[in-house]
Coordinates of C-alpha atoms in Angstrom, one line a residue:
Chain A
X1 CA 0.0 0.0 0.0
X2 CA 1.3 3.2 -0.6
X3 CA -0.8 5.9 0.7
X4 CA -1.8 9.4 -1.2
X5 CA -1.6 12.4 0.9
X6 CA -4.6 14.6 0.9
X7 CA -4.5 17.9 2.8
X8 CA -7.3 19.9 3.7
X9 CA -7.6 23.8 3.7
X10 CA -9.0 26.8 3.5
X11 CA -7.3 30.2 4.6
X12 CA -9.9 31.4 6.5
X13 CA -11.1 30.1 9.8
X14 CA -14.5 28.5 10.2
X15 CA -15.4 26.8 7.0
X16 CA -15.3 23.1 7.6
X17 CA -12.1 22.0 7.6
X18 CA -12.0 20.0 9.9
X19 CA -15.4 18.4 10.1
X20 CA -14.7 18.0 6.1
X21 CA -11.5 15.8 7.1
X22 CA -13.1 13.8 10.1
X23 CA -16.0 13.2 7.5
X24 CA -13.9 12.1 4.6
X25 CA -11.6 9.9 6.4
X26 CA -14.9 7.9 8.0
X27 CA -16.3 7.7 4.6
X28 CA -12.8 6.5 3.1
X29 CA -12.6 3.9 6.3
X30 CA -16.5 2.6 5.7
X31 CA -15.8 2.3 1.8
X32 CA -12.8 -0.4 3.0
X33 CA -10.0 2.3 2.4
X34 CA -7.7 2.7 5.3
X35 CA -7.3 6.2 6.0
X36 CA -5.2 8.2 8.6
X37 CA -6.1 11.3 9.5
X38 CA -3.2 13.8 10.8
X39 CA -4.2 16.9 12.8
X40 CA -2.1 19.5 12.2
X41 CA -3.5 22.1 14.3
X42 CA -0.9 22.3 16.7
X43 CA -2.2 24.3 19.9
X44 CA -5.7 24.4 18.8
X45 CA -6.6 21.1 18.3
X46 CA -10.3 20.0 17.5
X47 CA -10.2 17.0 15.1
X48 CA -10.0 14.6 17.7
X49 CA -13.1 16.1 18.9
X50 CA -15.0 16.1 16.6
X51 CA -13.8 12.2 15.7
X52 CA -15.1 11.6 19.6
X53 CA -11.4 10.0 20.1
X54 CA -10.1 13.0 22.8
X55 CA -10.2 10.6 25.9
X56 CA -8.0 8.1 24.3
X57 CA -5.0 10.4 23.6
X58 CA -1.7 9.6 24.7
X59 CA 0.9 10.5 22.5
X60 CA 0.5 13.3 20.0
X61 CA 2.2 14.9 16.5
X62 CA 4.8 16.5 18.7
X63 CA 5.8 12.9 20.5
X64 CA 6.3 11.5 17.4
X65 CA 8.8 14.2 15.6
X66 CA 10.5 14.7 18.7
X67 CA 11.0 10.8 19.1
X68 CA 9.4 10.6 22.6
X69 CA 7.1 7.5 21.0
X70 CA 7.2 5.3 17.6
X71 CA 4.7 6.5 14.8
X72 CA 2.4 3.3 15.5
X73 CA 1.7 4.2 19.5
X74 CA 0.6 8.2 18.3
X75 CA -2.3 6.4 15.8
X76 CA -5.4 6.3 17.7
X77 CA -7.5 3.5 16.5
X78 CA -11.5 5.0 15.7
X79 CA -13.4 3.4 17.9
X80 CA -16.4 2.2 15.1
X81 CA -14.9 2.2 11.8
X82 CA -12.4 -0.2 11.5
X83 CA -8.8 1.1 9.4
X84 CA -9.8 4.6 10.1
X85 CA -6.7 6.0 12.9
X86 CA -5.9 9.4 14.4
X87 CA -2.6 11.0 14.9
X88 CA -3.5 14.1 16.9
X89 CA -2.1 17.3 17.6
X90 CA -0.4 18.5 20.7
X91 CA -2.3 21.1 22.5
X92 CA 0.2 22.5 24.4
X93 CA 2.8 23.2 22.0
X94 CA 2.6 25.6 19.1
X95 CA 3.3 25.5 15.3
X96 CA 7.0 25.9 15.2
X97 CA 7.6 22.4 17.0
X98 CA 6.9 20.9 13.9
X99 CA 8.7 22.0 10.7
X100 CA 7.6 20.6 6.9
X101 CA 10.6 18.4 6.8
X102 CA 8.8 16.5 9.5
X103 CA 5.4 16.5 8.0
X104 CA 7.2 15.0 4.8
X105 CA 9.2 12.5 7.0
X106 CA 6.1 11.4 9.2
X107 CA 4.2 11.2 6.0
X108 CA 6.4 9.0 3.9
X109 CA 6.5 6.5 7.3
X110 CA 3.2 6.4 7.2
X111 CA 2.5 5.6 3.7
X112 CA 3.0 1.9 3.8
X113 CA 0.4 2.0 7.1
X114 CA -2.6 2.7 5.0
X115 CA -4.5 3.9 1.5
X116 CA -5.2 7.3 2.2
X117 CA -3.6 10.0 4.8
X118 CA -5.7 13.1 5.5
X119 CA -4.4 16.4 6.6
X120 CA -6.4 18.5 8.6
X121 CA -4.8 22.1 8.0
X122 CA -4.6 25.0 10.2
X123 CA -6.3 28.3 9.4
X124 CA -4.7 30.9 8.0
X125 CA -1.0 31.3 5.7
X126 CA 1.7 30.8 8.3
X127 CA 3.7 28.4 9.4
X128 CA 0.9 25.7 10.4
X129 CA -0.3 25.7 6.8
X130 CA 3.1 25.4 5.3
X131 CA 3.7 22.1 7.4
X132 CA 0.0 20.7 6.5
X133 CA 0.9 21.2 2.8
X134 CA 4.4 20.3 2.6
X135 CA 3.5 16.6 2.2
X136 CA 0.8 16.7 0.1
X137 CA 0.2 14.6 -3.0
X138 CA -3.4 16.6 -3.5
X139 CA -4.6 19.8 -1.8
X140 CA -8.5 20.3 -1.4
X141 CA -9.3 23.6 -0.4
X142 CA -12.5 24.2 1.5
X143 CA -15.0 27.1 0.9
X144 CA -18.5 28.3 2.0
X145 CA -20.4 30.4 -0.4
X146 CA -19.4 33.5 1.1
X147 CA -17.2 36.6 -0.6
X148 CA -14.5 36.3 2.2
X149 CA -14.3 33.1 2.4
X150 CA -13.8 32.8 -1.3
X151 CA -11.5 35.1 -1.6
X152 CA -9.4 33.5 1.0
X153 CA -9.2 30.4 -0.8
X154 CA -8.4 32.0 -4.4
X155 CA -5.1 33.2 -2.2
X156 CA -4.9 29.6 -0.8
X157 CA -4.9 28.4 -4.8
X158 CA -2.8 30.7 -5.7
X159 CA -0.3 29.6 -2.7
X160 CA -0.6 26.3 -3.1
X161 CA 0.4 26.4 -6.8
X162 CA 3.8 28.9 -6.3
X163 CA 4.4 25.1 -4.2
X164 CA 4.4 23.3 -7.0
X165 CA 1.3 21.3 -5.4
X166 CA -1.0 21.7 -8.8
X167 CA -4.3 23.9 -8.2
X168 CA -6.1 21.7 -6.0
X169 CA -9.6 21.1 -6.1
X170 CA -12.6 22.6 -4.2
X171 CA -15.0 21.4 -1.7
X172 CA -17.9 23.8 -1.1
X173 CA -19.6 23.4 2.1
X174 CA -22.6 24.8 3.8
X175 CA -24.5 25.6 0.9
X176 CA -27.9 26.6 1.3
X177 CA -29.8 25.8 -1.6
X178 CA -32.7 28.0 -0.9
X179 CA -30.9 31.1 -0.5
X180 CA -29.2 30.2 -3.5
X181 CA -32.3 29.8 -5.3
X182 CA -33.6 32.8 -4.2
X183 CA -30.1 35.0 -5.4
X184 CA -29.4 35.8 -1.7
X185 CA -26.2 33.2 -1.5
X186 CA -23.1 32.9 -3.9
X187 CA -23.9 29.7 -6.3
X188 CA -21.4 26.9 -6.9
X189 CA -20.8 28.2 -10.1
X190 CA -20.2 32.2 -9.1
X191 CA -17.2 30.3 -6.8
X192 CA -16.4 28.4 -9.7
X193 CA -16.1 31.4 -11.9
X194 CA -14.2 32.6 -9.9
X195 CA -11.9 30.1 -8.5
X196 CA -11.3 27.9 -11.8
X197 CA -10.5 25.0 -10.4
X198 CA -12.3 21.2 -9.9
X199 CA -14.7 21.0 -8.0
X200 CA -15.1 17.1 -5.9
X201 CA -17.9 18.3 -3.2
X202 CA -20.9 20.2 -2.9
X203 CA -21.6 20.2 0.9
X204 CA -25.1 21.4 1.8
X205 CA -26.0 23.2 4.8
X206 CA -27.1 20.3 7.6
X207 CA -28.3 21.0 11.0
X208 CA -27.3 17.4 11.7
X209 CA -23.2 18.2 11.4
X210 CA -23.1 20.6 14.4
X211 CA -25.3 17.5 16.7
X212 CA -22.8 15.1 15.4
X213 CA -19.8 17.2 15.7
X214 CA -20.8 18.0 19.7
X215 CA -21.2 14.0 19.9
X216 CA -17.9 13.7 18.3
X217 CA -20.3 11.3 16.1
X218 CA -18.7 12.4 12.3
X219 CA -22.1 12.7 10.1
X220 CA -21.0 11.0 7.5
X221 CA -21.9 7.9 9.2
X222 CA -25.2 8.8 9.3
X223 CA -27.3 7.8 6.6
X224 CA -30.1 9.6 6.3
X225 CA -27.9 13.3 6.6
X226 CA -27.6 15.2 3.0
X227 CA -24.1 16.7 4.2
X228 CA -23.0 13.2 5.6
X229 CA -24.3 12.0 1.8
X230 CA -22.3 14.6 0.1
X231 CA -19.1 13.6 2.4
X232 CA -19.2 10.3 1.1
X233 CA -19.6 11.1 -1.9
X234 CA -16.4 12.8 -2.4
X235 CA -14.5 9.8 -0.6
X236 CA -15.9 8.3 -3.5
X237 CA -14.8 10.8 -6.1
X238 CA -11.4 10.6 -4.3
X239 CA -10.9 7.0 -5.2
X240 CA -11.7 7.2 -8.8
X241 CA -16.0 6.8 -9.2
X242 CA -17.7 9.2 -11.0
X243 CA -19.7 10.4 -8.9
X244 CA -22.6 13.0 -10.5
X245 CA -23.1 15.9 -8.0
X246 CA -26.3 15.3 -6.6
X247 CA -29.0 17.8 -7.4
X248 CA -30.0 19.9 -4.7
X249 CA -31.8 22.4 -6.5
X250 CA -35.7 21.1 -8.1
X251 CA -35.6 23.6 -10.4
X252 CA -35.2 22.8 -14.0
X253 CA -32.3 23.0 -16.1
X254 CA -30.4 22.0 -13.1
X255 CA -28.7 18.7 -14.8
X256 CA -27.6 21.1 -17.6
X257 CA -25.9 22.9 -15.1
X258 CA -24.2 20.1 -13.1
X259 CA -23.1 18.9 -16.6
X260 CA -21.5 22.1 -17.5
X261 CA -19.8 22.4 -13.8
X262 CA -18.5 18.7 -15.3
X263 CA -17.1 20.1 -17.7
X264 CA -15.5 23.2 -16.8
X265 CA -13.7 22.3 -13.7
X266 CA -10.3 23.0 -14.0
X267 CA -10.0 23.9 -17.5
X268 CA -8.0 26.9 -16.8
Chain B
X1 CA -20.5 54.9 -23.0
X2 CA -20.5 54.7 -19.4
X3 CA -18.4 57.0 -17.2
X4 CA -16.6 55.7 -14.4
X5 CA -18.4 57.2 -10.8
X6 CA -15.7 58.1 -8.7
X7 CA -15.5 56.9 -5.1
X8 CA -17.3 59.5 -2.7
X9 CA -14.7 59.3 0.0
X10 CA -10.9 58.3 -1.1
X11 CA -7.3 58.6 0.8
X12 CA -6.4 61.3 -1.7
X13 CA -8.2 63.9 -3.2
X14 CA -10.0 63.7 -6.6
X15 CA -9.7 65.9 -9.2
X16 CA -6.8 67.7 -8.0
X17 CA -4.0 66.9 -10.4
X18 CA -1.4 65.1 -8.4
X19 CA 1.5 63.8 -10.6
X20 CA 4.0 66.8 -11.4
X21 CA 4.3 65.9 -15.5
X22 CA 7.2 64.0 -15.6
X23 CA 8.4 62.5 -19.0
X24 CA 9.5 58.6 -18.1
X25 CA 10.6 56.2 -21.2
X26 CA 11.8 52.7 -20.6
X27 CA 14.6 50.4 -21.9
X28 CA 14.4 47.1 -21.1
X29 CA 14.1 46.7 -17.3
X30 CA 15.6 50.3 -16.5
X31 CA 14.1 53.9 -17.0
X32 CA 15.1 57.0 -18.9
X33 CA 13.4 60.6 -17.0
X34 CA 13.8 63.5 -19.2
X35 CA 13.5 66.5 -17.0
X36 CA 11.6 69.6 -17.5
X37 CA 13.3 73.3 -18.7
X38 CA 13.6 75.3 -15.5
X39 CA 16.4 76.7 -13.0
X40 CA 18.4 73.1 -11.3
X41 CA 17.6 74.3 -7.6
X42 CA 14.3 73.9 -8.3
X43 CA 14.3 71.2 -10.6
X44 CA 15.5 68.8 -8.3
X45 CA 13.5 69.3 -5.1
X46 CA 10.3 68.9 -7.9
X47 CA 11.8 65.4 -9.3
X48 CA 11.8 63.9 -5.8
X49 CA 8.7 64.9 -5.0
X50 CA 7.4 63.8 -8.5
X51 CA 9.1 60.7 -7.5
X52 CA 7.8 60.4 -4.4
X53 CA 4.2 61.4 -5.4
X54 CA 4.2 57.8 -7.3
X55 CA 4.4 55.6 -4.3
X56 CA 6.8 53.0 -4.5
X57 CA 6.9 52.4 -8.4
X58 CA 10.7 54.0 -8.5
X59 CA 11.7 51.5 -5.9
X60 CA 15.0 49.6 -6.7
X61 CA 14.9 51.4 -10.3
X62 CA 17.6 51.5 -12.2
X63 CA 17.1 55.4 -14.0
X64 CA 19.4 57.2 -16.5
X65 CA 18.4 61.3 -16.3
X66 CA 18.3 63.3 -19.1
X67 CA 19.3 66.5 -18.3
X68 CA 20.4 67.7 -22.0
X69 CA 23.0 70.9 -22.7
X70 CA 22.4 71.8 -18.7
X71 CA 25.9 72.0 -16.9
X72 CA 26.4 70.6 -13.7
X73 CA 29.3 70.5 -11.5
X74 CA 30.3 67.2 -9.2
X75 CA 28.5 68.8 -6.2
X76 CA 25.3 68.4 -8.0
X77 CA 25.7 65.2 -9.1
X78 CA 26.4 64.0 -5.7
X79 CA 23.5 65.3 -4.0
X80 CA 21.4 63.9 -6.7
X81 CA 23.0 60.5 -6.2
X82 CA 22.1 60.5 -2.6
X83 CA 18.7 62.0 -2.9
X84 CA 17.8 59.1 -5.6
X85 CA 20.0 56.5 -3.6
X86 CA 17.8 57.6 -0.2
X87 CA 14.4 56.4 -2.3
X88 CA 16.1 53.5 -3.4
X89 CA 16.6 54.0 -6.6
X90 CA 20.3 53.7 -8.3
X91 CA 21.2 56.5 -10.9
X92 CA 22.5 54.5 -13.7
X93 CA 23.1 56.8 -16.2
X94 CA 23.3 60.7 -17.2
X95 CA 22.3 61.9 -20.6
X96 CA 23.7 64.9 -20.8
X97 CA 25.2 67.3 -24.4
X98 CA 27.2 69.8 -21.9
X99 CA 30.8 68.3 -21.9
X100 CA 32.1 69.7 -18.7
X101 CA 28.5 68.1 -17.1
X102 CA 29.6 64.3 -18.9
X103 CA 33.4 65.3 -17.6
X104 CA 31.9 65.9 -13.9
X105 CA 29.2 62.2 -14.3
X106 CA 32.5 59.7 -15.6
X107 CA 34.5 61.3 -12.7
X108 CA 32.1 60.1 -10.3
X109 CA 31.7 56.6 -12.5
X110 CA 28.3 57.3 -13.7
X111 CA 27.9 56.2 -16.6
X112 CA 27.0 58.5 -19.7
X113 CA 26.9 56.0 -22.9
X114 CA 23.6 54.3 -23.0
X115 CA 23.7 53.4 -26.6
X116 CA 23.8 57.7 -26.6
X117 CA 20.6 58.7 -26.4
X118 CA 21.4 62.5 -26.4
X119 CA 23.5 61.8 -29.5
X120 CA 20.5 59.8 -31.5
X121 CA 20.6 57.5 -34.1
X122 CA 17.9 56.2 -36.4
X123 CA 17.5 52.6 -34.0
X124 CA 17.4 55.2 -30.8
X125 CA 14.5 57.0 -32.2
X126 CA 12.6 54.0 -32.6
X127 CA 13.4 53.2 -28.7
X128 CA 12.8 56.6 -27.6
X129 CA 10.2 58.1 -29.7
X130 CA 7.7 55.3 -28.1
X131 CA 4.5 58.0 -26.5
X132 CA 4.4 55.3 -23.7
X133 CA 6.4 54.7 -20.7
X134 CA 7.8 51.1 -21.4
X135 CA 8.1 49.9 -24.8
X136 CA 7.9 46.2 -23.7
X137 CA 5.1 44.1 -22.7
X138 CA 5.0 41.5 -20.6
X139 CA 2.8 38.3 -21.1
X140 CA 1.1 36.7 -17.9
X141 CA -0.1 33.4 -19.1
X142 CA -2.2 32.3 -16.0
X143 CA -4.7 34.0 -13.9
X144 CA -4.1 36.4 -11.0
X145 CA -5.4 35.3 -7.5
X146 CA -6.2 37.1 -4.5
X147 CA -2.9 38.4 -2.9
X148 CA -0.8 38.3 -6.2
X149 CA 0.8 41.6 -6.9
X150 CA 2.4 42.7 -10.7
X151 CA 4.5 45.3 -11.3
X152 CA 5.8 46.1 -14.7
X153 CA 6.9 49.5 -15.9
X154 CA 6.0 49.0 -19.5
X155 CA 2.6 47.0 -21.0
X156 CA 1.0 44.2 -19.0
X157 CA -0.5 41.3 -21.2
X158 CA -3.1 39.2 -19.2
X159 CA -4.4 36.0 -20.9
X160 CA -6.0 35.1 -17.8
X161 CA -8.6 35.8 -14.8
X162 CA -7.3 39.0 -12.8
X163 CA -9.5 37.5 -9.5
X164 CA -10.4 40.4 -6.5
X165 CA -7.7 41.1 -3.9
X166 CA -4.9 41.3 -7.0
X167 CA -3.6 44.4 -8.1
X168 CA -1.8 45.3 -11.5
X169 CA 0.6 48.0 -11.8
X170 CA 1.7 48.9 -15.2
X171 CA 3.9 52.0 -16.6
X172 CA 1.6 51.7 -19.8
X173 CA -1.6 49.6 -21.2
X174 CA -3.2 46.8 -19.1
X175 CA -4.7 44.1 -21.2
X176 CA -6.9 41.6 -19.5
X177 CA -8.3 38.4 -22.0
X178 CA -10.4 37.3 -19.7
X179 CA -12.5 38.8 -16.6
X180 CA -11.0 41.6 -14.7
X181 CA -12.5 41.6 -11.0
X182 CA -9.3 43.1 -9.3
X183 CA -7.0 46.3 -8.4
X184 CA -5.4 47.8 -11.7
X185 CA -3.3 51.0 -12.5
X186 CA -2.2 51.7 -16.2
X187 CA 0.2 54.4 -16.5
X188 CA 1.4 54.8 -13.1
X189 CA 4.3 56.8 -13.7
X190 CA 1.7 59.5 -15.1
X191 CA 0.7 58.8 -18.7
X192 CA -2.8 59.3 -19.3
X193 CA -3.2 58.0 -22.9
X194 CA -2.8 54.2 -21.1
X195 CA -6.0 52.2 -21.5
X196 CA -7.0 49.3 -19.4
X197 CA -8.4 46.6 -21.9
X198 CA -10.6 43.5 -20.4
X199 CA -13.3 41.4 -22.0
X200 CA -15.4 41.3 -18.7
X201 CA -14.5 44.8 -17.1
X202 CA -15.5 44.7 -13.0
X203 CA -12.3 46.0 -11.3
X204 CA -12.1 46.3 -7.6
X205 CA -10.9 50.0 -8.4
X206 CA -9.2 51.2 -11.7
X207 CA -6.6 53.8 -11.9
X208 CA -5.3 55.1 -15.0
X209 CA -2.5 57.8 -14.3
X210 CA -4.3 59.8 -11.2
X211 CA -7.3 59.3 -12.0
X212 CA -9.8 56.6 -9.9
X213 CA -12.8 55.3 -10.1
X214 CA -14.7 52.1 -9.3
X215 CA -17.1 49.6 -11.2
X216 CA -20.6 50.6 -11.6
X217 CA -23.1 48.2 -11.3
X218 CA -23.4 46.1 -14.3
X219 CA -26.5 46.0 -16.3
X220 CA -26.6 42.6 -18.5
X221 CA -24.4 40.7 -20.1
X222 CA -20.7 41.4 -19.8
X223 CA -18.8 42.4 -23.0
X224 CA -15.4 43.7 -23.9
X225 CA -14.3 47.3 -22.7
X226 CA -11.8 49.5 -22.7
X227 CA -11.1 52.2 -20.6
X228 CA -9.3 55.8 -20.8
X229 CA -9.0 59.2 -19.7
X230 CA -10.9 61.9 -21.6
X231 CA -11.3 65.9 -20.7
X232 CA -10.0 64.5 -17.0
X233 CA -12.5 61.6 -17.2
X234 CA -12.1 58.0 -16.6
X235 CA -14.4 56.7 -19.2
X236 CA -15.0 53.2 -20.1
X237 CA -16.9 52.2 -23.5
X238 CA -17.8 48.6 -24.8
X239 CA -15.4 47.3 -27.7
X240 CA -17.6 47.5 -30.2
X241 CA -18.7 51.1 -29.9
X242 CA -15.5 52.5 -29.4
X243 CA -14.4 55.5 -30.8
X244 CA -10.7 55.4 -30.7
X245 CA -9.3 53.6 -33.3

């Protein structure tokens, strides 16, 4: 097995990073991929929250680099899916304890371990984001149909391609179809006009990710949740299934649309 | 024809004429300033503040000054050196006809051949005749994003997306082929015959020479535009019913 790294970010604070990785890697796990997902939040970390794995820490992302334990004793097995692990970060430490040369070492260790690694990325440009994307084989960067946060992650593309790391390709969570509808909210495809790049997620708004992010309880196990739906769905688009964005719009023309979002994703 | 509405409230006033007319010619990466007739004690204390007027755009320059038949002794040319050196910009040349003044420059190991301007030759004219700052262009083959900054002092060529939060400065013409949603300034050194070219015109804010203005509202569909400065007026008119030629 060799594993492809996947980090997840955004620039700005807030969007869904990462619920989106928690999400992902339980949908990878359930689909019989084994996935580890890395938090590299250092000082603020939340992933292992939200995966409902924070009692079980022992050894964190600092441990590891600094050599206090072996790579295998930081992974913190989930406790329902099997193949799904956590390496979390160290909350009492700060970003400069880790430096990209680690990230890229840990990273290549780990890729024999499993099928997938998932990067949960800081917010913001600094240091933190440097490490999350230093070992990255693919870069998805998270939005929510808002100017700001838009415009954050068109300097997050841009960024990420002065790396060498290719342009990515964009989730878009929180999405509120209505508002959309009505011309209140910014459509997929203002954000792809924008943005240019491929888009592998279309995350709408779900009352059900905040209960299941409080029960550490990742929606994407649930069945019956449209986010949780859409979260698998890009696991699936992430190992190679074409996957047609479902329709969350009943208003006509809409396959058109999704056909020409197909198309254009990326092209420039 | 729509006419740019200038911003109620900006940093600097409108209207007022703010560049001192300064004539600025490129070669290549460096700059050629021809200076205005007038008395030297004056002249200089109204080039830096011409130069300072423009912001950073001088900054790490390399500039030849033409200062024709004028003579000027080694003193001179020392404080000019500093005064220029101070804003970061390196005198690299001196294009001057008065022999003790090209005597006084090679003593102080400024140069005063640059392919000899002052003395010109048919290919010179060609270079120097040019009505725009910059006579080359330079080809950006991707699109802009947010945070991505381009400075040029000739033409900028944009076969691309110019995205909101990225800012084009350009000695002459801006061309954008494709939609233009961010910062640009055309003519920056102070030429206002530079256009600003974009075949889905929304700029952030558009400056050509002082003059500013931002995007109306856009009725319909989007189509090429260019835009210029006419009686004092930033002006922007579809392709098709342009009048310049």
């Amino acid at each position: 097995m060799t594993a492809k790294v996947v980090t997840i970010t955004s620039g700005k604070g807030g969007v869904g990073k990462t619920t989106a990785t928690a999400n992902i890697g339980v949908a990878l796990a359930s689909l019989g991929h084994p996935a580890v997902c890395i938090d590299a939040d250092i000082g603020l970390r939340n992933l292992d929250v939200i995966m409902g794995l924070e009692n079980r820490i022992v050894y964190d992302l600092v441990d590891v680099v600094e050599g206090r334990c072996k790579l295998r004793q930081s992974m913190i097995k989930d406790k329902r899916v099997p193949d799904l692990y956590l390496i979390p970060a160290a909350q009492a430490r700060d970003k400069t304890s880790v430096s990209p040369q680690d990230m890229i070492r840990l990273c290549d260790e780990l890729r024999s371990h499993c099928e997938w690694i998932l990067i949960d990325s800081p917010a913001g440009i600094e240091r933190g984001f440097r490490n999350a994307i230093a070992p990255a084989d693919l870069v998805l960067i998270i939005t929510n149909p808002e100017v700001s946060a838009v415009r954050d992650a068109d300097r997050i593309i841009g960024l990420i391609e002065a790396e060498g790391k290719g342009p990515g390709q964009l989730i878009i969570n929180r999405l509120k179809p209505e508002m959309v509808k009505k011309g209140d909210m910014l459509g997929e495809e203002d954000i792809l006009d924008v943005l240019a790049i491929e888009l592998i997620g279309l995350v709408p708004e779900d009352d059900a990710v905040i209960t299941a992010s409080n029960q550490g309880n990742p929606v994407a196990l649930n069945a019956s949740s449209s986010a949780g739906n859409a979260f698998r769905d890009i696991a699936r688009r992430l190992n190679g299934e074409e996957v047609p964005f479902e329709p969350l719009y009943d208003q006509q023309g809409f396959l058109k649309r999704i056909s020409r979002l197909v198309r254009s994703g990326g092209d420039r | 024809m729509i006419v740019f509405t200038k911003p109620a409230c900006y940093n600097r006033p409108l209207g007022v004429p703010m560049r001192t007319p300064l004539a600025i010619k490129g070669i290549g990466d460096r700059l050629v300033i021809s200076l205005p007739q007038g008395e030297w004690t004056t002249i200089l204390p109204d080039l830096m503040h011409a130069i300072d007027e423009r912001g950073d755009f001088f900054k790490g320059a390399k500039v030849a000054l033409q200062v024709d038949d004028r003579e000027l002794g080694p003193a001179q040319l020392v404080a000019l050196r500093q005064a220029l050196a101070q804003r970061e910009i390196t005198l690299w040349a001196l294009l001057a006809t008065d022999e003790s003044t090209c005597a006084a420059a090679s003593k102080l190991g400024i140069d005063i051949d640059v392919g000899s301007p002052s003395h010109q030759t048919e290919e010179d004219d060609y270079v120097f005749d040019s009505d725009l700052p910059g006579d080359e262009a330079i080809l950006v083959e991707r699109t802009l994003r947010s945070g991505q900054r381009l400075r040029h002092p000739g033409h900028v060529i944009v076969f691309g997306d110019v995205n909101p939060g990225s800012e084009i400065v350009a000695g002459g013409h801006i061309l954008i082929w494709g939609r233009l949603r961010g910062t640009v300034h055309a003519g920056a050194a102070g030429d206002e015959s530079a256009t600003v070219c974009a075949l889905d015109m929304m700029p952030t804010q558009l400056r050509i020479a002082s003059h500013i203005a931002v995007s109306p509202k856009r009725r319909g569909r989007p189509h090429p535009e260019v835009a210029f400065v006419r009686d004092g007026q930033l002006i922007a008119e579809t392709w098709e019913n342009s009048e310049r030629s």
